[in-house]
mmCIF file of C-alpha atoms in Angstrom:
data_model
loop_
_atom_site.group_PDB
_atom_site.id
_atom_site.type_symbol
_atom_site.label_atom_id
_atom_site.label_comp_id
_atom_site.label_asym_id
_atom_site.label_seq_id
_atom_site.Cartn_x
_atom_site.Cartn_y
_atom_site.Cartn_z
ATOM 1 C CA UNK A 244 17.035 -9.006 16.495
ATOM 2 C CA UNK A 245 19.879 -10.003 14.236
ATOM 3 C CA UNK A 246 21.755 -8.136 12.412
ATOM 4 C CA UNK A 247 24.736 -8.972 9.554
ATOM 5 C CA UNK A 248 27.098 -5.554 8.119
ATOM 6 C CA UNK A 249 27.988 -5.550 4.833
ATOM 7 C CA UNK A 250 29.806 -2.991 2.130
ATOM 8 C CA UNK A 251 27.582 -0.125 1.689
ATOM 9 C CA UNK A 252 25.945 0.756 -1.844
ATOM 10 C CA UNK A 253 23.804 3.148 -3.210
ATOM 11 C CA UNK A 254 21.680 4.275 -5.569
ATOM 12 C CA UNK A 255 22.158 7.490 -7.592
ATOM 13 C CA UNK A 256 23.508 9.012 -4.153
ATOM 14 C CA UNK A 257 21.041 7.421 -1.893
ATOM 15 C CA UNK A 258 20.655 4.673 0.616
ATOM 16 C CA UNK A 259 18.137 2.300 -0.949
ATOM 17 C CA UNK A 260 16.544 0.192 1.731
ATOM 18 C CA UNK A 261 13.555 -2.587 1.685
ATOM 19 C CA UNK A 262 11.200 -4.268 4.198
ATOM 20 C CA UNK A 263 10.621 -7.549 3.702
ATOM 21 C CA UNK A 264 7.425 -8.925 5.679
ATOM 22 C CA UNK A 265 7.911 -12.704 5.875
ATOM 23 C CA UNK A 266 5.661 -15.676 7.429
ATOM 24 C CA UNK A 267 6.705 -19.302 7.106
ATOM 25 C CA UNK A 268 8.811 -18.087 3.811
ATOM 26 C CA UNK A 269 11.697 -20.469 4.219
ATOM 27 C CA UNK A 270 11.471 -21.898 0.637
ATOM 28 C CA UNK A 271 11.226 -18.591 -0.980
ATOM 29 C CA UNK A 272 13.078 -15.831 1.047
ATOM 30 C CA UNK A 273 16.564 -16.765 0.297
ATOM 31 C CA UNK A 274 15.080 -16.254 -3.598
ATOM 32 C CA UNK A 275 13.632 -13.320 -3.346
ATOM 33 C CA UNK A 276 17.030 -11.490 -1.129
ATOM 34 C CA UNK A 277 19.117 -12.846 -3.939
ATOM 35 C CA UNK A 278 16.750 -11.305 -6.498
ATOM 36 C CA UNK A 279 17.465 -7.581 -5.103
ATOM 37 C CA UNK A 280 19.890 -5.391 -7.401
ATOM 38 C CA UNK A 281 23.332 -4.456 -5.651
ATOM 39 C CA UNK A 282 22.170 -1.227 -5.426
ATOM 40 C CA UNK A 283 20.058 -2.237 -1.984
ATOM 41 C CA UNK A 284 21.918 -0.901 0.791
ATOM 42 C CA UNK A 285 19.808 -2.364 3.739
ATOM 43 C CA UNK A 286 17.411 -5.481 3.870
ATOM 44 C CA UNK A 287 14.487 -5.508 7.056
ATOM 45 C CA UNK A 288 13.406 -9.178 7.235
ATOM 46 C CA UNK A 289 10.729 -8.636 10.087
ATOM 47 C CA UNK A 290 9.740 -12.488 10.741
ATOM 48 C CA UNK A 291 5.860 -12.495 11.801
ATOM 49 C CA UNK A 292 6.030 -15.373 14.174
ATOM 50 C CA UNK A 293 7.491 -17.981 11.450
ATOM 51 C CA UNK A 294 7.862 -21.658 12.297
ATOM 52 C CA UNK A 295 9.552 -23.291 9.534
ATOM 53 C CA UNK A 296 12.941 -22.068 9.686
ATOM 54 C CA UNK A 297 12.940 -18.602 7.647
ATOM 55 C CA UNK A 298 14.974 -16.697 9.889
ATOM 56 C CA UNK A 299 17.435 -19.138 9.169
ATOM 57 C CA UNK A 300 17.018 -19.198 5.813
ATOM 58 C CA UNK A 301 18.078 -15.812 5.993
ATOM 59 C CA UNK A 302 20.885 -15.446 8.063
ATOM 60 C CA UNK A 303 22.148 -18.054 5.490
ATOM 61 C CA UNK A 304 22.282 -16.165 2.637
ATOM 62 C CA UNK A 305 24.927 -14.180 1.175
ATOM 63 C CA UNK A 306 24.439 -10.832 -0.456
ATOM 64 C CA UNK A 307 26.075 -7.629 -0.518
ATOM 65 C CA UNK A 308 23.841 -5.494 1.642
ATOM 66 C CA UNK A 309 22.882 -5.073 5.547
ATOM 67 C CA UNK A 310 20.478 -7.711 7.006
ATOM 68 C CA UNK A 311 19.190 -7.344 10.027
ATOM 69 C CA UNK A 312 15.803 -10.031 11.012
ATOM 70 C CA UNK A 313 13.138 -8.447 13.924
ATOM 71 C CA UNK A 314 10.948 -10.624 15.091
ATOM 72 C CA UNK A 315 7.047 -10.224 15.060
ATOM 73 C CA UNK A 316 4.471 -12.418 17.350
ATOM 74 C CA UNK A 317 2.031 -13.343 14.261
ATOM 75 C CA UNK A 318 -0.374 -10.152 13.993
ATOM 76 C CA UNK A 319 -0.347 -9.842 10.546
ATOM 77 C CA UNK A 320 1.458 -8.494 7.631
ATOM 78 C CA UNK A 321 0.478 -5.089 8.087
ATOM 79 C CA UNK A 322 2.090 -5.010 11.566
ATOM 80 C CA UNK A 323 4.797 -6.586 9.937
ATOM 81 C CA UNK A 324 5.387 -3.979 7.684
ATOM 82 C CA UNK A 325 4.746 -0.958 9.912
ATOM 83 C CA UNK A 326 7.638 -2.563 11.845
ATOM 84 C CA UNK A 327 10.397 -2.700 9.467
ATOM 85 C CA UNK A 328 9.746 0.856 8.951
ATOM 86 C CA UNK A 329 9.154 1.993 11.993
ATOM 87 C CA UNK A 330 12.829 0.849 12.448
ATOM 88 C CA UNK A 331 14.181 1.979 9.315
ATOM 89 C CA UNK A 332 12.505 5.746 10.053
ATOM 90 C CA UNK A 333 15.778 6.404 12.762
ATOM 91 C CA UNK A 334 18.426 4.613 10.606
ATOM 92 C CA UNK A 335 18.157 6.059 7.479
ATOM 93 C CA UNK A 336 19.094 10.112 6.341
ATOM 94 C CA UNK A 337 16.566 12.581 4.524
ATOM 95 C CA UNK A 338 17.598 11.808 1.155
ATOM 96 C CA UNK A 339 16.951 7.651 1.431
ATOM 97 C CA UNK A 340 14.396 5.185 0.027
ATOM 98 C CA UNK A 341 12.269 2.470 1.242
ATOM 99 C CA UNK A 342 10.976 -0.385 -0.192
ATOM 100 C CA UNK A 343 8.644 -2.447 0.413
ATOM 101 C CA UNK A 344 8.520 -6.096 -1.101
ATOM 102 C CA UNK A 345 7.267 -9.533 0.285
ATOM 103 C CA UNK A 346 9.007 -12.464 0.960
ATOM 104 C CA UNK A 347 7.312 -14.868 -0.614
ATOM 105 C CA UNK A 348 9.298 -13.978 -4.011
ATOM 106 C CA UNK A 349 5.844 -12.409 -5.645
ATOM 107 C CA UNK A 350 7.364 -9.273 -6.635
ATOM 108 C CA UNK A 351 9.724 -8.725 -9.207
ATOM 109 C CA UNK A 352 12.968 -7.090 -8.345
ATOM 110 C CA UNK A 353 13.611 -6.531 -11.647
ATOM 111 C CA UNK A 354 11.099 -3.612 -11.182
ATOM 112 C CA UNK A 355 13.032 -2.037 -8.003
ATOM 113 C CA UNK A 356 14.651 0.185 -9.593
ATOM 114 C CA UNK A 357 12.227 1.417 -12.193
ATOM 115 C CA UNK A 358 10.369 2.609 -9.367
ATOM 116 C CA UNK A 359 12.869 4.459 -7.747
ATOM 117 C CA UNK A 360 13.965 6.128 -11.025
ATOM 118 C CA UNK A 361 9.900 6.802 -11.530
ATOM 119 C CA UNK A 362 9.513 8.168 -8.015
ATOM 120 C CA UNK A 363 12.619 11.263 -8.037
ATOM 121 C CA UNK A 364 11.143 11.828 -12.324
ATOM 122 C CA UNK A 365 7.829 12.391 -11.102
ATOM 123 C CA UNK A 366 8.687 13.994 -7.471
ATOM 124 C CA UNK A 367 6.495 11.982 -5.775
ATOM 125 C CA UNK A 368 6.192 10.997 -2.468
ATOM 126 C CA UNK A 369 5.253 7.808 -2.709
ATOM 127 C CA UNK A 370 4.988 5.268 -6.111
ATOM 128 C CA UNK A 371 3.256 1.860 -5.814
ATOM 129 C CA UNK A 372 3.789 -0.688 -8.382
ATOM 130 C CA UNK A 373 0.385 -1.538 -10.388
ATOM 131 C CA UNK A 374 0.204 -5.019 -11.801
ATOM 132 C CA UNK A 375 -2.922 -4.326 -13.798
ATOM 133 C CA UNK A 376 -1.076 -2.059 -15.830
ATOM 134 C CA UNK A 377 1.422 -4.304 -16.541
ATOM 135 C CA UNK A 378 1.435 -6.331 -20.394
ATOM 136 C CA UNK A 379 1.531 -9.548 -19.062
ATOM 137 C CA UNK A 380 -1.547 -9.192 -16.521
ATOM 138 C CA UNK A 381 -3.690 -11.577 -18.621
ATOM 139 C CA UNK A 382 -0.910 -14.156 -19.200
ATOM 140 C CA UNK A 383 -0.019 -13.968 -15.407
ATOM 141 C CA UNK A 384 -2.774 -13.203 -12.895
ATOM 142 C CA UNK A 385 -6.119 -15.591 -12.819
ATOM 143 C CA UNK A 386 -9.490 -13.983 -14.024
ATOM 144 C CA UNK A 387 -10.643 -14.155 -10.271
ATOM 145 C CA UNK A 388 -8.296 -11.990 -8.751
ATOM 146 C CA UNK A 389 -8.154 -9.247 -11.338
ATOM 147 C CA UNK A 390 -11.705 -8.722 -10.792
ATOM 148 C CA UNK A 391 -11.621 -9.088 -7.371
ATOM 149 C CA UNK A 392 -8.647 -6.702 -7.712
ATOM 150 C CA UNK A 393 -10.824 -4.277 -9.397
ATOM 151 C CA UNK A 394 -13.649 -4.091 -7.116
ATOM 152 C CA UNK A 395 -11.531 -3.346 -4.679
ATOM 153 C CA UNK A 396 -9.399 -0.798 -6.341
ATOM 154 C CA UNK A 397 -13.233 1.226 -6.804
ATOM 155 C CA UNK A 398 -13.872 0.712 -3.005
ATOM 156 C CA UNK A 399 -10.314 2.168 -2.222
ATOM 157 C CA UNK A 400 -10.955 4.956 -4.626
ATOM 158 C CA UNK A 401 -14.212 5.830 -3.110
ATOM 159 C CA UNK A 402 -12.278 5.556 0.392
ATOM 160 C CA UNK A 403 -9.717 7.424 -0.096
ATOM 161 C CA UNK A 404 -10.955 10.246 -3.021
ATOM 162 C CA UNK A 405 -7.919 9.500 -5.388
ATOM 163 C CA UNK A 406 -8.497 7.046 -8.105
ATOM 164 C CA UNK A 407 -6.253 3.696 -7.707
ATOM 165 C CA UNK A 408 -5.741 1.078 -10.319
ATOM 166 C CA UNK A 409 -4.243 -2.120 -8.216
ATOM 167 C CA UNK A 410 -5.452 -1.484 -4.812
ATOM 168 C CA UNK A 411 -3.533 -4.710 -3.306
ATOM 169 C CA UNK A 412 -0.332 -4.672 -4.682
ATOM 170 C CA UNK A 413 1.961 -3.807 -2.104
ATOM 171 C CA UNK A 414 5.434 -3.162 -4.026
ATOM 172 C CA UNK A 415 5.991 0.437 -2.829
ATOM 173 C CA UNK A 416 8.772 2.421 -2.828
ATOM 174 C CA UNK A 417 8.705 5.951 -0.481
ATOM 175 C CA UNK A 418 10.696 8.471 0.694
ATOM 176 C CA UNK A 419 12.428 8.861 3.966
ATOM 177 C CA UNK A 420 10.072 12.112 4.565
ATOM 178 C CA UNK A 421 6.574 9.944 4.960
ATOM 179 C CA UNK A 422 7.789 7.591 7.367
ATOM 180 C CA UNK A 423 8.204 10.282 9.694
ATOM 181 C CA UNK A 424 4.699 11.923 8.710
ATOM 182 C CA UNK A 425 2.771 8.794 9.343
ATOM 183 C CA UNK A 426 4.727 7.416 12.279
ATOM 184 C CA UNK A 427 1.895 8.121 14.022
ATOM 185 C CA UNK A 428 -0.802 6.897 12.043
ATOM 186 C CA UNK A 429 -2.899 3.896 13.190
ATOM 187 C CA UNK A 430 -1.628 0.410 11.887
ATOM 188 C CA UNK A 431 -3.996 -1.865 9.866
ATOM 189 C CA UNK A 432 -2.305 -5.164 11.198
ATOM 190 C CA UNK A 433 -3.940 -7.482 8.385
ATOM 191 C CA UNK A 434 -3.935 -8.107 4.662
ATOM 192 C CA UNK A 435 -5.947 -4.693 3.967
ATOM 193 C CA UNK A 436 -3.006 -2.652 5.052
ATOM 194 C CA UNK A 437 -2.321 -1.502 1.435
ATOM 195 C CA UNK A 438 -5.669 -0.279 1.136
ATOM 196 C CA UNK A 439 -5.341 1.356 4.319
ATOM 197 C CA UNK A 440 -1.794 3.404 3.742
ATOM 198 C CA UNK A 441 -3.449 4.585 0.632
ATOM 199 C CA UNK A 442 -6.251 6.153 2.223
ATOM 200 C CA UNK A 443 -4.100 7.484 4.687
ATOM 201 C CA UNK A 444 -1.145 9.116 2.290
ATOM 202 C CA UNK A 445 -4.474 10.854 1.240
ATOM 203 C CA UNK A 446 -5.244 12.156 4.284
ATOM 204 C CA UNK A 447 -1.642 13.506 4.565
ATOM 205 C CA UNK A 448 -1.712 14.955 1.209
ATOM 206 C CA UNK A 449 1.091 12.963 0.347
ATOM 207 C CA UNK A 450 2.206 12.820 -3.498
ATOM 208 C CA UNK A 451 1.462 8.899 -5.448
ATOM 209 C CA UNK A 452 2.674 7.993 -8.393
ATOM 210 C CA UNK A 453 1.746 4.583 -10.179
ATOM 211 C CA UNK A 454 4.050 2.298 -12.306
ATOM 212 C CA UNK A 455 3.429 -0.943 -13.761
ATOM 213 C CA UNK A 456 5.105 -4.296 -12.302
ATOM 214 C CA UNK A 457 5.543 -8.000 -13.823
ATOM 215 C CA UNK A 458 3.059 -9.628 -11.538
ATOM 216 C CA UNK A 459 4.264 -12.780 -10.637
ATOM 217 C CA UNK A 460 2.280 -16.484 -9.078
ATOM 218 C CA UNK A 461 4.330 -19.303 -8.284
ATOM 219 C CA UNK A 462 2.826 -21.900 -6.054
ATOM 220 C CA UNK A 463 2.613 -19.984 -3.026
ATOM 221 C CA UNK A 464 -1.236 -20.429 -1.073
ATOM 222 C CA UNK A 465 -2.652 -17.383 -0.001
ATOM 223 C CA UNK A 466 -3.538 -16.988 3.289
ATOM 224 C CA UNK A 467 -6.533 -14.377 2.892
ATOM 225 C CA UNK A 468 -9.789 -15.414 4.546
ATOM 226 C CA UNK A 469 -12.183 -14.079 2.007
ATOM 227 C CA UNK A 470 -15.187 -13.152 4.113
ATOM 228 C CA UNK A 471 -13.492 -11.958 6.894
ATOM 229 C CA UNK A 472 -11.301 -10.025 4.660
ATOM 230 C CA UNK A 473 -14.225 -8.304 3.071
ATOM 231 C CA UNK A 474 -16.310 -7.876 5.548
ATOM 232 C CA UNK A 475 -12.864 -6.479 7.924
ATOM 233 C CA UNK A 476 -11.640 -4.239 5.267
ATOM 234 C CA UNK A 477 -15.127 -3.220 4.378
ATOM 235 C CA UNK A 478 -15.329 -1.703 7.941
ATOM 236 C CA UNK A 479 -12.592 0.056 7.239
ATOM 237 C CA UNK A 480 -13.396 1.191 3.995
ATOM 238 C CA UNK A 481 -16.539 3.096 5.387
ATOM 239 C CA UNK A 482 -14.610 4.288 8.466
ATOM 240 C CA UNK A 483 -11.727 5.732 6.773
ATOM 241 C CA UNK A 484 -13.761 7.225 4.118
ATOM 242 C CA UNK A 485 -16.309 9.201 6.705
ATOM 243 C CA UNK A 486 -12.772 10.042 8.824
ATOM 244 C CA UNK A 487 -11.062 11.670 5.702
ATOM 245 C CA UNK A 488 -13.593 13.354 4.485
ATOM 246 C CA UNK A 489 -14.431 15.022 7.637
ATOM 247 C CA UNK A 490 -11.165 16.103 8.398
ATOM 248 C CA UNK A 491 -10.502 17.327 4.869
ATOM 249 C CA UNK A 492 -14.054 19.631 4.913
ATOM 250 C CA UNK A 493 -12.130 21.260 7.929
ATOM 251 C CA UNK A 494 -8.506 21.491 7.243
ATOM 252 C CA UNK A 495 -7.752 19.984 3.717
ATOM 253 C CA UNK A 496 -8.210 21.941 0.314
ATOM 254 C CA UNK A 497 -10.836 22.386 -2.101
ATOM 255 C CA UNK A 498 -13.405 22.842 0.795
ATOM 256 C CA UNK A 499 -16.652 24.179 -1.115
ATOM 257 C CA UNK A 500 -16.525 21.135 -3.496
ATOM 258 C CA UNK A 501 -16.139 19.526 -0.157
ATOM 259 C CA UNK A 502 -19.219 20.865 1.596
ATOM 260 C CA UNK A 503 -21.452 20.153 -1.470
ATOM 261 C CA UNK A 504 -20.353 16.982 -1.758
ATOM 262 C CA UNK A 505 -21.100 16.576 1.685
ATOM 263 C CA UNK A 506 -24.862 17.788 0.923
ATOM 264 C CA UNK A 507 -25.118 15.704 -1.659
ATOM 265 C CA UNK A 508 -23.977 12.607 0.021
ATOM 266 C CA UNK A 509 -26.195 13.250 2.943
ATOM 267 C CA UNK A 510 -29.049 13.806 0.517
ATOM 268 C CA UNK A 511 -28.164 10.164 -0.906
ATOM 269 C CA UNK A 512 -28.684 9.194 2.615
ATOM 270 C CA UNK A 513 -31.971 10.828 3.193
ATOM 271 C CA UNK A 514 -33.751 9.512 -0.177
ATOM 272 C CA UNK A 515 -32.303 5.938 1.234
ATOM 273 C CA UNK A 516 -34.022 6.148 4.968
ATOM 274 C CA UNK A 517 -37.147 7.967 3.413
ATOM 275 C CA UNK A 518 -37.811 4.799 1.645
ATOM 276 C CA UNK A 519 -37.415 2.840 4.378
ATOM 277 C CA UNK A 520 -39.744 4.869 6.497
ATOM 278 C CA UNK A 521 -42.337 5.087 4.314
ATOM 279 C CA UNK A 522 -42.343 8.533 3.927
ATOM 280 C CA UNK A 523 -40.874 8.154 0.423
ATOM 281 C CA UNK A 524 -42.218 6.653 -2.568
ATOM 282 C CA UNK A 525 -39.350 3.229 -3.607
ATOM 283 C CA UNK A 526 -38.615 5.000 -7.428
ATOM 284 C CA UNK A 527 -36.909 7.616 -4.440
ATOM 285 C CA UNK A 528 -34.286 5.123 -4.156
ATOM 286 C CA UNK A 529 -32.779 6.050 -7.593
ATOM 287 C CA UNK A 530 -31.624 9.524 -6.084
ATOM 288 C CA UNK A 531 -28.987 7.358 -3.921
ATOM 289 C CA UNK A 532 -26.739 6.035 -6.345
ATOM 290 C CA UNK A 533 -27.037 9.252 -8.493
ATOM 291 C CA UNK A 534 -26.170 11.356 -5.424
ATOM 292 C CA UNK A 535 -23.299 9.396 -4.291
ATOM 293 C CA UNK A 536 -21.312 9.126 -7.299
ATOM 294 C CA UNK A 537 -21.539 13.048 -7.978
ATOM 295 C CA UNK A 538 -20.384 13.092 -3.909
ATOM 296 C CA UNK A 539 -17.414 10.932 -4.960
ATOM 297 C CA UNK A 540 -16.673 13.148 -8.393
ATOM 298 C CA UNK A 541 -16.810 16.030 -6.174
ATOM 299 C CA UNK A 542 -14.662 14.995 -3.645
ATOM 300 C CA UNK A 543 -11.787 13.671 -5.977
ATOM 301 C CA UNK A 544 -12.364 17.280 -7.834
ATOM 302 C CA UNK A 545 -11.487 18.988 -4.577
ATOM 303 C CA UNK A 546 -8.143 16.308 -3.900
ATOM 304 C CA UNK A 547 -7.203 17.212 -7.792
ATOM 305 C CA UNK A 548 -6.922 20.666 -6.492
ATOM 306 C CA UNK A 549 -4.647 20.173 -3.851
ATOM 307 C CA UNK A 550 -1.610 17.080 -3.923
ATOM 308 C CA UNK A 551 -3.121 14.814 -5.583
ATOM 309 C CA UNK A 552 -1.393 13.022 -8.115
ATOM 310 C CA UNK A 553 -3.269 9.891 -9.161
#
């Protein structure tokens, strides 16, 4: 680990801090440090198993905040991620913020603080940034990945009961609080991690708030797999979703909704292996889609009843 002190700042009384997950970044990490408003207090570089130089690319740059560079073996950016704040969770007070913004410079810090000011207006828990929602999506992000953006946002909504408008941005901004009530949470090591700290502020009841955010594509490659992605995160999808919504019937609010939707859902289920069997004529098959979207409108009516905020 290394570690540079600086003068402290902060941010409307607060210690404003940000994780920076980094991989082979050298040509764009000093950028996107020198992009972060003075208001930062505290800079996490965690370097996932880098070989080009980035972690001294950082300890060569000057700003007015505290650096300090961990170092990861390669297991993903997720891990990444859940690293930084994992050591951030017993250096920071109450009151503080975290941040979360890659390295590659594909996040505009010019939308930092808009989120933080967005966050304490809205009293959320948590605010992502949502690039979708942002005037200059056309101009800026290719056809491809909005769409692919939006499928996925659906499958994250089904997964995690709360609608979700850019599923795989990962600009965040939380408070001190959920760090310490999902320190125990699994970590989703890979790209999917957004996806998967959605689902799981959901489980927690935690409070999201959305804001738009310039998306922004330089010539960086992505390093996304698409098939394993999909078929990885799609896993996880149907695992999450089965594992909240169990443990909400139980414990969480809104539980009759809950329990029909439940019925329903399972009823979705039957029509589908009736058909199969043979016991059921195939114009049975319509009951599955039918049931399963009033099980999903059902289960976000019983999340809208309790902390939902999206």
């Amino acid at each position: 680990m290394w570690s540079r002190r600086s003068q402290r700042s902060m941010w409307e009384g607060r210690r404003l801090a940000v994780v920076m997950p980094a991989r082979n970044e050298a040509p764009h990490i000093d950028g996107a440090l020198r992009s972060l408003p003075a208001e930062v207090d505290v800079v996490v570089v965690v370097d996932d198993g880098s070989i080009d130089g980035t972690t001294e690319a950082v300890k060569s740059t000057e700003r007015p905040f505290d650096v300090t560079v961990l170092q990861r073996g390669g297991q993903g950016v997720g891990a990444a991620v859940a690293m930084g704040l994992d050591h951030l969770a017993g250096v920071l007070d109450v009151d503080d913020l975290v941040a979360v913004m890659d390295g590659d410079g594909q996040m505009d810090a010019d939308d930092l603080l808009p989120l933080c000011r967005q966050l304490v207006a809205e009293q959320a828990d948590v605010i992502k940034g949502d690039r979708l929602a942002h005037h200059d999506v056309r101009g800026a992000m290719p056809v491809l990945r909005r769409l692919a953006n939006r499928g996925l946002a659906l499958l994250t909504t089904l997964a995690s009961g709360r609608r979700v408008g850019d599923a795989q941005c990962g600009f965040i901004v939380m408070r001190h609080e959920v760090l310490l009530r999902t320190k125990d949470d699994p970590v989703w090591s890979g790209y999917g991690y957004v996806n998967h700290r959605f689902i799981r502020w959901s489980r927690h009841g935690l409070r999201v708030a959305t804001h738009p955010v310039r998306p922004v594509y330089g010539e960086e490659t992505s390093g996304i797999r698409p098939l394993r992605f999909l078929f990885s995160v799609g896993a996880m999808f149907v695992r999450e979703h089965h594992g909240r919504a169990f443990s909400s019937l139980v414990s969480g609010p809104g539980r009759v909704p809950l329990s029909v939707a439940l019925a329903t859902y399972l009823a979705g289920w039957a029509s589908l292996v009736g058909v199969v069997g043979g016991v059921l004529p195939l114009p049975a098959l319509v009951a599955l889609p039918i049931a399963w979207l009033l099980a999903h409108a059902l289960d976000r009516t019983a999340h809208a009843g309790g902390r939902a905020r999206i």
